XYZ file of C-alpha atoms in Angstrom:
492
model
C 0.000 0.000 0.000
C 2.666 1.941 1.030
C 4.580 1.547 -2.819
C 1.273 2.498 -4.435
C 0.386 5.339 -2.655
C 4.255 6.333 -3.233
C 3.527 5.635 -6.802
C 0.391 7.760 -7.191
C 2.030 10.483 -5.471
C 4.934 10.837 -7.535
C 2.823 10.145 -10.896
C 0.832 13.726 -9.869
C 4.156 15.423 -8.952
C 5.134 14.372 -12.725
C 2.013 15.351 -14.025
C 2.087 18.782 -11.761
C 5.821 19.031 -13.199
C 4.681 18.374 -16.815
C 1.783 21.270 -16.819
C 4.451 23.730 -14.975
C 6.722 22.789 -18.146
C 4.453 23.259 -20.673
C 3.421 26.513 -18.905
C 6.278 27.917 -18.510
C 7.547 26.915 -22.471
C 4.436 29.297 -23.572
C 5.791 32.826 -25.058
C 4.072 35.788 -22.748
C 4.662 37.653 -25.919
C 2.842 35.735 -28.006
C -0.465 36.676 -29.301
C -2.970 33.778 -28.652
C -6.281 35.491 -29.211
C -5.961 38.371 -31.869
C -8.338 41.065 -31.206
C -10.777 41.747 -34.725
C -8.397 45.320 -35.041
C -5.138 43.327 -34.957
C -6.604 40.813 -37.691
C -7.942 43.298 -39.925
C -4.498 45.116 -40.101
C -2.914 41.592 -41.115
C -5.956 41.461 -43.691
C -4.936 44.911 -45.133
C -1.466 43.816 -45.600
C -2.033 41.086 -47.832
C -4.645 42.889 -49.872
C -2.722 44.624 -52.286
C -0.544 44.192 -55.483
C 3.134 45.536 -55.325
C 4.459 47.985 -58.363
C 7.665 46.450 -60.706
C 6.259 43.212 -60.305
C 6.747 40.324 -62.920
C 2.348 40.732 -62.923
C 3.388 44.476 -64.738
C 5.905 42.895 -67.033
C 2.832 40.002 -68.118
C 1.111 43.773 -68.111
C 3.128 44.854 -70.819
C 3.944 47.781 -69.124
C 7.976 46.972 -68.339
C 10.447 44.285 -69.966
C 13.189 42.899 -68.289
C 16.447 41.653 -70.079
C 18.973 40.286 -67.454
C 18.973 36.628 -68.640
C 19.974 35.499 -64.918
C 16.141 36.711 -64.058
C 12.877 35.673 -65.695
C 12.301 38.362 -68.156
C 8.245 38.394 -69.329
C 7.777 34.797 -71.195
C 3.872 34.209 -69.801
C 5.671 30.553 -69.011
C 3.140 29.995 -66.002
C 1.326 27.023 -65.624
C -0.544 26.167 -61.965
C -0.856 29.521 -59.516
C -1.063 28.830 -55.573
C -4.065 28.705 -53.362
C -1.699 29.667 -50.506
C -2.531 33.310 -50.052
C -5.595 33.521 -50.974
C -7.401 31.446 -48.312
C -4.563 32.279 -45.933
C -6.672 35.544 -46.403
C -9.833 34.049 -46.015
C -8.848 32.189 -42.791
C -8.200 35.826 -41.890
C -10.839 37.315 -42.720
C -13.254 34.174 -41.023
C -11.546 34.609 -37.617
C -12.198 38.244 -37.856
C -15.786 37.610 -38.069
C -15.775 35.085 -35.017
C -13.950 37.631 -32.921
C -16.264 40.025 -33.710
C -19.411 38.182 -32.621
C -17.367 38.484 -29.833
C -17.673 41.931 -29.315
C -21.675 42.604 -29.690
C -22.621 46.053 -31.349
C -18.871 46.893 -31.103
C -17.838 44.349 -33.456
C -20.157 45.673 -36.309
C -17.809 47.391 -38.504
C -15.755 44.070 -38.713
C -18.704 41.880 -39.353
C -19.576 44.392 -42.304
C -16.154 44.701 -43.440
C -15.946 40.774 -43.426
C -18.435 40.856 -46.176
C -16.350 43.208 -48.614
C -12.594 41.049 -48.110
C -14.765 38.169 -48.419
C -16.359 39.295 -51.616
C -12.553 40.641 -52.644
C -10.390 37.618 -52.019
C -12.974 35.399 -53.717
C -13.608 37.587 -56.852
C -9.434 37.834 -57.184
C -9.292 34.017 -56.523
C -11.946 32.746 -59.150
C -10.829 35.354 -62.078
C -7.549 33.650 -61.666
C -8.559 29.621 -61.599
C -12.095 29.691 -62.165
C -14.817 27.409 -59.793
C -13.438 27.140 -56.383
C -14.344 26.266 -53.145
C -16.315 28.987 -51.501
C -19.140 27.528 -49.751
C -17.261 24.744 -47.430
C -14.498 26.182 -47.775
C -14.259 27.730 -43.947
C -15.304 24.308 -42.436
C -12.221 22.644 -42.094
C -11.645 22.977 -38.296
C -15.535 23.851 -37.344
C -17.094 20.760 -39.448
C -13.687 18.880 -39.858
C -14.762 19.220 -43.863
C -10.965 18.952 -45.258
C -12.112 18.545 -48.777
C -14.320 21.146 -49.754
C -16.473 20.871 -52.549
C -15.879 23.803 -55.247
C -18.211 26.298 -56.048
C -19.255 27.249 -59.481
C -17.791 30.378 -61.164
C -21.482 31.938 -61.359
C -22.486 30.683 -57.965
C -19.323 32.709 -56.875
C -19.990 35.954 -58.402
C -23.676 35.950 -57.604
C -22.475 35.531 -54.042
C -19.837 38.326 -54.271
C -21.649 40.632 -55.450
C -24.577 40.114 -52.668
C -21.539 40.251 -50.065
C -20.882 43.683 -51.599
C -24.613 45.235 -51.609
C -24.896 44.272 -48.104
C -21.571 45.372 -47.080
C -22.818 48.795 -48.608
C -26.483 48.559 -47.120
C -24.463 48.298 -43.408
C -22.301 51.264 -43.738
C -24.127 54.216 -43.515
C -25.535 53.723 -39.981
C -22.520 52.853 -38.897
C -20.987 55.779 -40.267
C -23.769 57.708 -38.655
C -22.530 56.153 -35.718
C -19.180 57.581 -36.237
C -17.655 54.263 -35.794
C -14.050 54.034 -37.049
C -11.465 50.989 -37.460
C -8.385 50.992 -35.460
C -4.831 50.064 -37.442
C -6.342 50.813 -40.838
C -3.131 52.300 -43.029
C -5.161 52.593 -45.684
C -8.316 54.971 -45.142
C -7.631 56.060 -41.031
C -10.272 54.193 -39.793
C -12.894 56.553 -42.451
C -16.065 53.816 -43.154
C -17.421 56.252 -45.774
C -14.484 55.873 -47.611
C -14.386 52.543 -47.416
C -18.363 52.626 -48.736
C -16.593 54.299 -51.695
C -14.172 51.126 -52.785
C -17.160 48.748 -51.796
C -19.479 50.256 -54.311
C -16.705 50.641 -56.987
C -15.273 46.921 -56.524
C -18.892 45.919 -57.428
C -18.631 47.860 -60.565
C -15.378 46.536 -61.644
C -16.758 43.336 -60.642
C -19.977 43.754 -63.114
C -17.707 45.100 -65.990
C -15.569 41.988 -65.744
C -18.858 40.037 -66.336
C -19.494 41.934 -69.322
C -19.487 38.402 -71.470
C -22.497 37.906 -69.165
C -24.371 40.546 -69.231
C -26.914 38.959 -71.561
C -27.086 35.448 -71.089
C -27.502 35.073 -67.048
C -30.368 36.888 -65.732
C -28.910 35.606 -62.062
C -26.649 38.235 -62.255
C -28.643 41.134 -63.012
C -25.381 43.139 -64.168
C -27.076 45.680 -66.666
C -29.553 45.948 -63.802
C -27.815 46.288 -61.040
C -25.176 48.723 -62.726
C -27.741 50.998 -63.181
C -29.076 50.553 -60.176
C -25.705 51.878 -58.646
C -25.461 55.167 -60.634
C -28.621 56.366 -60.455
C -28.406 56.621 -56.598
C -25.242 58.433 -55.741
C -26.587 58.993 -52.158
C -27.109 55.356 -51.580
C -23.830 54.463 -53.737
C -21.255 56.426 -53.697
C -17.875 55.983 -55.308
C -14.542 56.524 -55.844
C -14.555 59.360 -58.427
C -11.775 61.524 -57.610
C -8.131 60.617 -56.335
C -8.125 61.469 -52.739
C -10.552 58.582 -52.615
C -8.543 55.964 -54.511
C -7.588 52.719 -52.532
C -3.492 52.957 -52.501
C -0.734 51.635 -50.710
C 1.097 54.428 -49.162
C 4.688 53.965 -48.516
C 7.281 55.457 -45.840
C 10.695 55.189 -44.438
C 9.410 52.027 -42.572
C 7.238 50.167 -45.385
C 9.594 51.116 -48.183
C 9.400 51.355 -51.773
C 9.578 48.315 -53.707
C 12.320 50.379 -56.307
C 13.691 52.369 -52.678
C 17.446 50.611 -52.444
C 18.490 49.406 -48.970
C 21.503 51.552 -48.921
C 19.550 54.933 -49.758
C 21.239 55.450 -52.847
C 19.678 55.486 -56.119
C 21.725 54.657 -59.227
C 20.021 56.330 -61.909
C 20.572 54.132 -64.595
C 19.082 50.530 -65.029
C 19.323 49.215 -68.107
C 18.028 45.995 -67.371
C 14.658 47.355 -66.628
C 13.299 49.235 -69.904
C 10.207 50.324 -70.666
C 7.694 47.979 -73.125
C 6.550 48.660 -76.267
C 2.938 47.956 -76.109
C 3.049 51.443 -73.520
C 5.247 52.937 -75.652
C 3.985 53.283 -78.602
C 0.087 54.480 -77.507
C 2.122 57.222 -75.547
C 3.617 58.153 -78.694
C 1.224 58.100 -81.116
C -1.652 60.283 -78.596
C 1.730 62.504 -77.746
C 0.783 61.623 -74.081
C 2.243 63.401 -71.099
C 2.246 60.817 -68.670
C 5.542 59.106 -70.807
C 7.500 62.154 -70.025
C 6.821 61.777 -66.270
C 7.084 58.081 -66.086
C 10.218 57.753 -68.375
C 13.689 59.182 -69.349
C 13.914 59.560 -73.571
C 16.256 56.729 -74.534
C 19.886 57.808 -75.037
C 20.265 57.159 -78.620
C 17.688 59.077 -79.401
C 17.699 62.104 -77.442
C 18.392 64.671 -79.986
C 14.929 63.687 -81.845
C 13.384 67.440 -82.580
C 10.133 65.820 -82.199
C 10.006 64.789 -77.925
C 7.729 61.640 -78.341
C 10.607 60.079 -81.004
C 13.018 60.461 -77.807
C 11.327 57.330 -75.951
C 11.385 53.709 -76.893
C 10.128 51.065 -75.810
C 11.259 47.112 -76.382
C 8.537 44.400 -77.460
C 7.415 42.091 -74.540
C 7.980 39.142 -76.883
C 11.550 39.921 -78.064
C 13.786 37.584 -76.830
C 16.023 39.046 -73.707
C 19.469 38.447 -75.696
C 17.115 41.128 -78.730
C 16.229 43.562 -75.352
C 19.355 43.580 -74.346
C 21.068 44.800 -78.044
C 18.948 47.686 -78.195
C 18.999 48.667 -74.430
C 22.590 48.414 -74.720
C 22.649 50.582 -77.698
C 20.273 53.462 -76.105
C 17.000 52.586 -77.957
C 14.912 51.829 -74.977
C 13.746 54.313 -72.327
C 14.327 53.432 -68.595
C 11.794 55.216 -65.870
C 12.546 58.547 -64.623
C 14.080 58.081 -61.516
C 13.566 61.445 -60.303
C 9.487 60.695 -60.477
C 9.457 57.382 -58.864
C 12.378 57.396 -56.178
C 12.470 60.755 -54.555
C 12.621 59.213 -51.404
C 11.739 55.703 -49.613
C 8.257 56.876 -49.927
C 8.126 56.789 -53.562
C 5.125 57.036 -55.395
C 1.230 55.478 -53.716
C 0.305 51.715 -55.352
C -3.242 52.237 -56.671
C -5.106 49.531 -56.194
C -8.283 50.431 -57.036
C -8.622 54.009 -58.889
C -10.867 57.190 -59.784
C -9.176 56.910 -63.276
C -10.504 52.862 -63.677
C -13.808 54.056 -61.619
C -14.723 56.366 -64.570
C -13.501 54.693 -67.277
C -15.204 51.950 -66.490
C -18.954 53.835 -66.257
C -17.764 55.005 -69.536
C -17.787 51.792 -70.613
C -21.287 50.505 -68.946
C -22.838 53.440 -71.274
C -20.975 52.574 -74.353
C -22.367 49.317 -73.457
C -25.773 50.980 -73.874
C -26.346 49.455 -70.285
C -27.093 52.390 -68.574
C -27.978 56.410 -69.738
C -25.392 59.110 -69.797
C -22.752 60.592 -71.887
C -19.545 58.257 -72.068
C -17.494 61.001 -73.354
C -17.817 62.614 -69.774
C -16.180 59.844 -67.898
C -13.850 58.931 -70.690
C -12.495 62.683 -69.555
C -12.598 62.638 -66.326
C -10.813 59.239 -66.148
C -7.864 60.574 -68.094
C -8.170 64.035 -66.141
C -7.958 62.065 -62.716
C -4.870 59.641 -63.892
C -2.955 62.920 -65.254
C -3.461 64.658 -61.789
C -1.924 61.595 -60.058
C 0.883 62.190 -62.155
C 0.948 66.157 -62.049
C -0.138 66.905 -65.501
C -0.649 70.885 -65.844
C -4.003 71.205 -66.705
C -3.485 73.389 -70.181
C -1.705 69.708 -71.111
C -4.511 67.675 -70.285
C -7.038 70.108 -71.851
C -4.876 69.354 -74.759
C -4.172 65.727 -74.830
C -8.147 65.500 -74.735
C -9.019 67.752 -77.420
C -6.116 65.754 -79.716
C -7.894 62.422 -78.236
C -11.224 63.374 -78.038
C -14.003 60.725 -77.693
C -15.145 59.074 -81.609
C -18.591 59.218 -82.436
C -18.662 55.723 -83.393
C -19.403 53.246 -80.391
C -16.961 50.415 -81.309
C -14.618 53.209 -81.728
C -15.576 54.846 -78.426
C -15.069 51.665 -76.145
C -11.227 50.796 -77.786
C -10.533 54.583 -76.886
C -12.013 53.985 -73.297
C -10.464 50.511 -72.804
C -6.911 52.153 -74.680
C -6.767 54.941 -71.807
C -7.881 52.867 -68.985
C -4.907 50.507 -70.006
C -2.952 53.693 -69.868
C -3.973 54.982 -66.594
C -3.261 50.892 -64.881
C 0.961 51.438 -65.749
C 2.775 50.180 -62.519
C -0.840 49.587 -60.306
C -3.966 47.535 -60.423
C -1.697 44.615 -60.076
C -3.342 42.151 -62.720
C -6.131 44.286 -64.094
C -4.673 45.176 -67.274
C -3.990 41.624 -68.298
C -7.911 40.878 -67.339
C -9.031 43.721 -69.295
C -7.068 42.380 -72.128
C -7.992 38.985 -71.870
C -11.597 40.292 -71.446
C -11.690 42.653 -74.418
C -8.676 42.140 -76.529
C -7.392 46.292 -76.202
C -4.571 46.577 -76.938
C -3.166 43.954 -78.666
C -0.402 42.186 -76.805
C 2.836 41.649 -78.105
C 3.663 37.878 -78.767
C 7.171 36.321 -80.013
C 10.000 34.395 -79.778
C 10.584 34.289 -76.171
C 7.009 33.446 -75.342
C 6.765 30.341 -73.404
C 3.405 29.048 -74.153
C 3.139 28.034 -77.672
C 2.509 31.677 -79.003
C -0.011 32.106 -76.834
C -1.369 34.565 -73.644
C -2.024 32.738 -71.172
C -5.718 33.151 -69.912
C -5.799 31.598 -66.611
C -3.696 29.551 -64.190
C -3.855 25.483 -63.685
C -4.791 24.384 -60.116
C -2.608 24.214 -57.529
C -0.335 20.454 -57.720
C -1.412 20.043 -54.234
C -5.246 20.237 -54.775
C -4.598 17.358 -56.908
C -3.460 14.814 -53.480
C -5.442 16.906 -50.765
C -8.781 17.385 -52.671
C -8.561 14.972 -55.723
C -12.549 13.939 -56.085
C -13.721 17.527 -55.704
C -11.060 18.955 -58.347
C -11.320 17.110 -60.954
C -14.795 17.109 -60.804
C -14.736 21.087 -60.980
C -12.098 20.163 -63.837
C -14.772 18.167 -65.681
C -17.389 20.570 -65.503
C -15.333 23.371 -66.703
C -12.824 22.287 -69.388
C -14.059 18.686 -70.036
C -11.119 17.543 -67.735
C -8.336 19.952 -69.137
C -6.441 22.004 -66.517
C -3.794 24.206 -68.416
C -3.104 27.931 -68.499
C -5.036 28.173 -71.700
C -8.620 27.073 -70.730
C -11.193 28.969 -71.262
C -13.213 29.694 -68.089
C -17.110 30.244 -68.027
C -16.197 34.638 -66.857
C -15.012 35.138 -70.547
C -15.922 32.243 -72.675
């Protein structure tokens, strides 16, 4: 008796000793149980697109011709899952600390709905169907293998996230309720009203092979439904609205060097051809802001002949020749790195909000005068670059909007295209994939068979963690293709 009790007693020391341990191994430091504030700051920092990205070279905007680096060869094939529904996970725990909270957690519940309706919108115009509806359920249901969602089933879900993100706002903006660590808008819910009402309309636009054959989606209907209520809908129309990254002396510049000295010359980097050339023949501004003339061709009389730009599908050895000889134009250093700060990332833009309601009433899908917004879109994009205004008064007049419709939406879809150089992450590629303007630039040192990629395969590891689900999405979508060159239902 004596050897058993002796036993038990040192078993519950061990046991004591073993919680004590465990205890003491935790980090006091650590953060356990983020508070909604802290999660939406980790939210906002993987929300945007970075500038002088590989995305802008795909954009046509840049070309690259070190051959140690991966110059612009649209040689992707499968994209990742990883950040996107690291997001999501985000954005879900957000919501449950929130219900947390009561009436105080409001503003996170809303703002929930618009990252929700964000992430998914960027994930599915990348892949296609996805899974959406179980996808959250891994830990709460223990569903590890989520069915995926239908590419319509997602956007008609997106875009009810968004009208009910925008129906919550105002009384909470009544309310004078704010948002603690948000970099982007201070906290300021009627700005963030702004973005959610003009993400919906880039959202319809992008469905604009839709517009007539799924009545679901109501896009004619419920773009008009946005303009003609300002009040009830406002957007982002002017630039101090615009969603932007910001940068300072602590989140740097992506261009900013680490030693604080800018080299004005990079060769390797060169402006792109497809940019180029629309700059030069609408004698645009904006090139002599964003770009130095090229060396070799500096003493041109006329100022637009000073720039080149080299073709995105030129092989790098080609690039390299003529950037070497001083027929390509780098950027102007002296516009983009005057300091760490550099110049804001638009995300989301006045100049795209306006060109795209200029497109809507090319469309014919709602009333108004397209010609309006065509010039305020290229007015707002030429103050974000300090255009004088006598030059924009007459760039429009020598660009002016053409009386013929087809002619009127390549002008609109040309400038908007023009206004995306170096933000909007992959928008201009979407627009192009979506409506063809401007043409892209394929050669030799395309990687794809002479083709533009128009979406990206599945992720390799959906293939062993979700098999059944995935290539039954597969199956329903491309007849069990997955490549970079299938056609998904948002612009078949």
């Amino acid at each position: 008796m004596k050897n058993l009790k002796y036993i038990i007693f040192s078993l519950a020391v061990c046991l004591a000793s073993c919680e004590d341990i465990a205890d003491l191994q935790k980090d006091p430091g650590a953060i356990t149980r983020p508070s909604a504030d802290l999660i939406f700051a980790g939210i906002l920092l993987t929300s945007y697109d970075s500038p002088w990205s590989l995305d802008q070279r795909h954009n046509q905007f840049m070309t690259q011709n070190e051959a140690y680096y991966e110059g612009q060869p649209y040689g992707w094939t499968t994209g990742t899952y990883e950040n996107i529904y690291t997001a999501l996970r985000n954005v879900n725990q957000m919501e449950i600390e929130a219900e947390k909270m009561g009436d105080l957690g409001a503003q996170y519940k809303t703002m929930a709905k618009f990252f929700k309706a964000y992430f998914y919108s960027r994930a599915t115009e990348m892949f296609g169907d996805l899974p959406m509806t179980e996808a959250m359920k891994g830990v709460s249901d223990q569903n590890f293998k989520p069915k995926y969602d239908s590419q319509k089933d997602i956007y008609i879900q997106v875009l009810k996230w968004l009208d009910e993100a925008n129906a919550e706002l105002p009384a909470l903006i009544e309310k004078r309720v704010t948002i603690p660590n948000d970099f982007i808008y201070n906290g300021d819910l009627s700005k963030w009203q702004k973005l959610v009402n003009s993400y919906r309309l880039r959202t319809l636009i992008s469905l604009s092979k839709r517009a007539d054959d799924t009545p679901e989606l109501n896009v004619k209907q419920q773009f008009a439904t946005i303009l003609s209520d300002p009040a009830k809908y406002p957007l982002i129309l002017t630039n101090a609205d615009n969603f932007q990254i910001i940068y300072n002396t602590f989140n740097t510049y992506p261009l900013w060097p680490s030693n604080g000295v800018v080299v004005k010359n990079d060769k390797r980097n060169t402006l792109a051809a497809t940019y180029v050339n629309i700059a030069k023949s609408t004698k645009d501004p904006r090139l002599m802001v964003v770009a130095l003339p090229a060396e070799a061709l500096a003493k041109n009389t006329d100022v637009f002949a000073r720039y080149g730009g080299g073709k995105t599908g030129d092989l790098q050895s080609t690039l390299l020749d003529q950037s070497s000889a001083g027929l390509l134009s780098m950027i102007n250093f002296d516009f983009w790195e005057t300091s760490a700060a550099g110049v804001p990332a638009i995300q989301l833009g006045a100049p795209e909000v306006n060109f795209v309601i200029a497109e809507a009433i090319n469309r014919g899908w709602v009333p108004g005068n397209a010609a309006d917004f065509y010039q305020k879109g290229i007015e707002e994009s030429m103050k974000f670059y300090n255009i004088g205004a006598a030059a924009v008064t007459s760039f429009i007049a020598a660009n002016p909007y053409p009386a013929s419709a087809a002619h009127g939406l390549n002008k609109i879809l040309e400038q908007k295209y023009m206004s995306f150089f170096e933000n909007s992450g992959k928008q201009a590629f979407y627009d192009n994939r979506r409506t063809g303007v401007p043409a892209f630039d394929i050669g030799q040192s395309n990687a794809n068979n002479n083709q533009i990629p128009v979406r990206w395969a599945y992720p390799t590891s959906e293939y062993t963690t979700n098999e059944v689900n995935l290539k039954a999405a597969i199956q329903a979508q491309f007849s069990g293709a997955d490549t970079q060159n299938d056609t998904m239902w948002l612009i078949r």
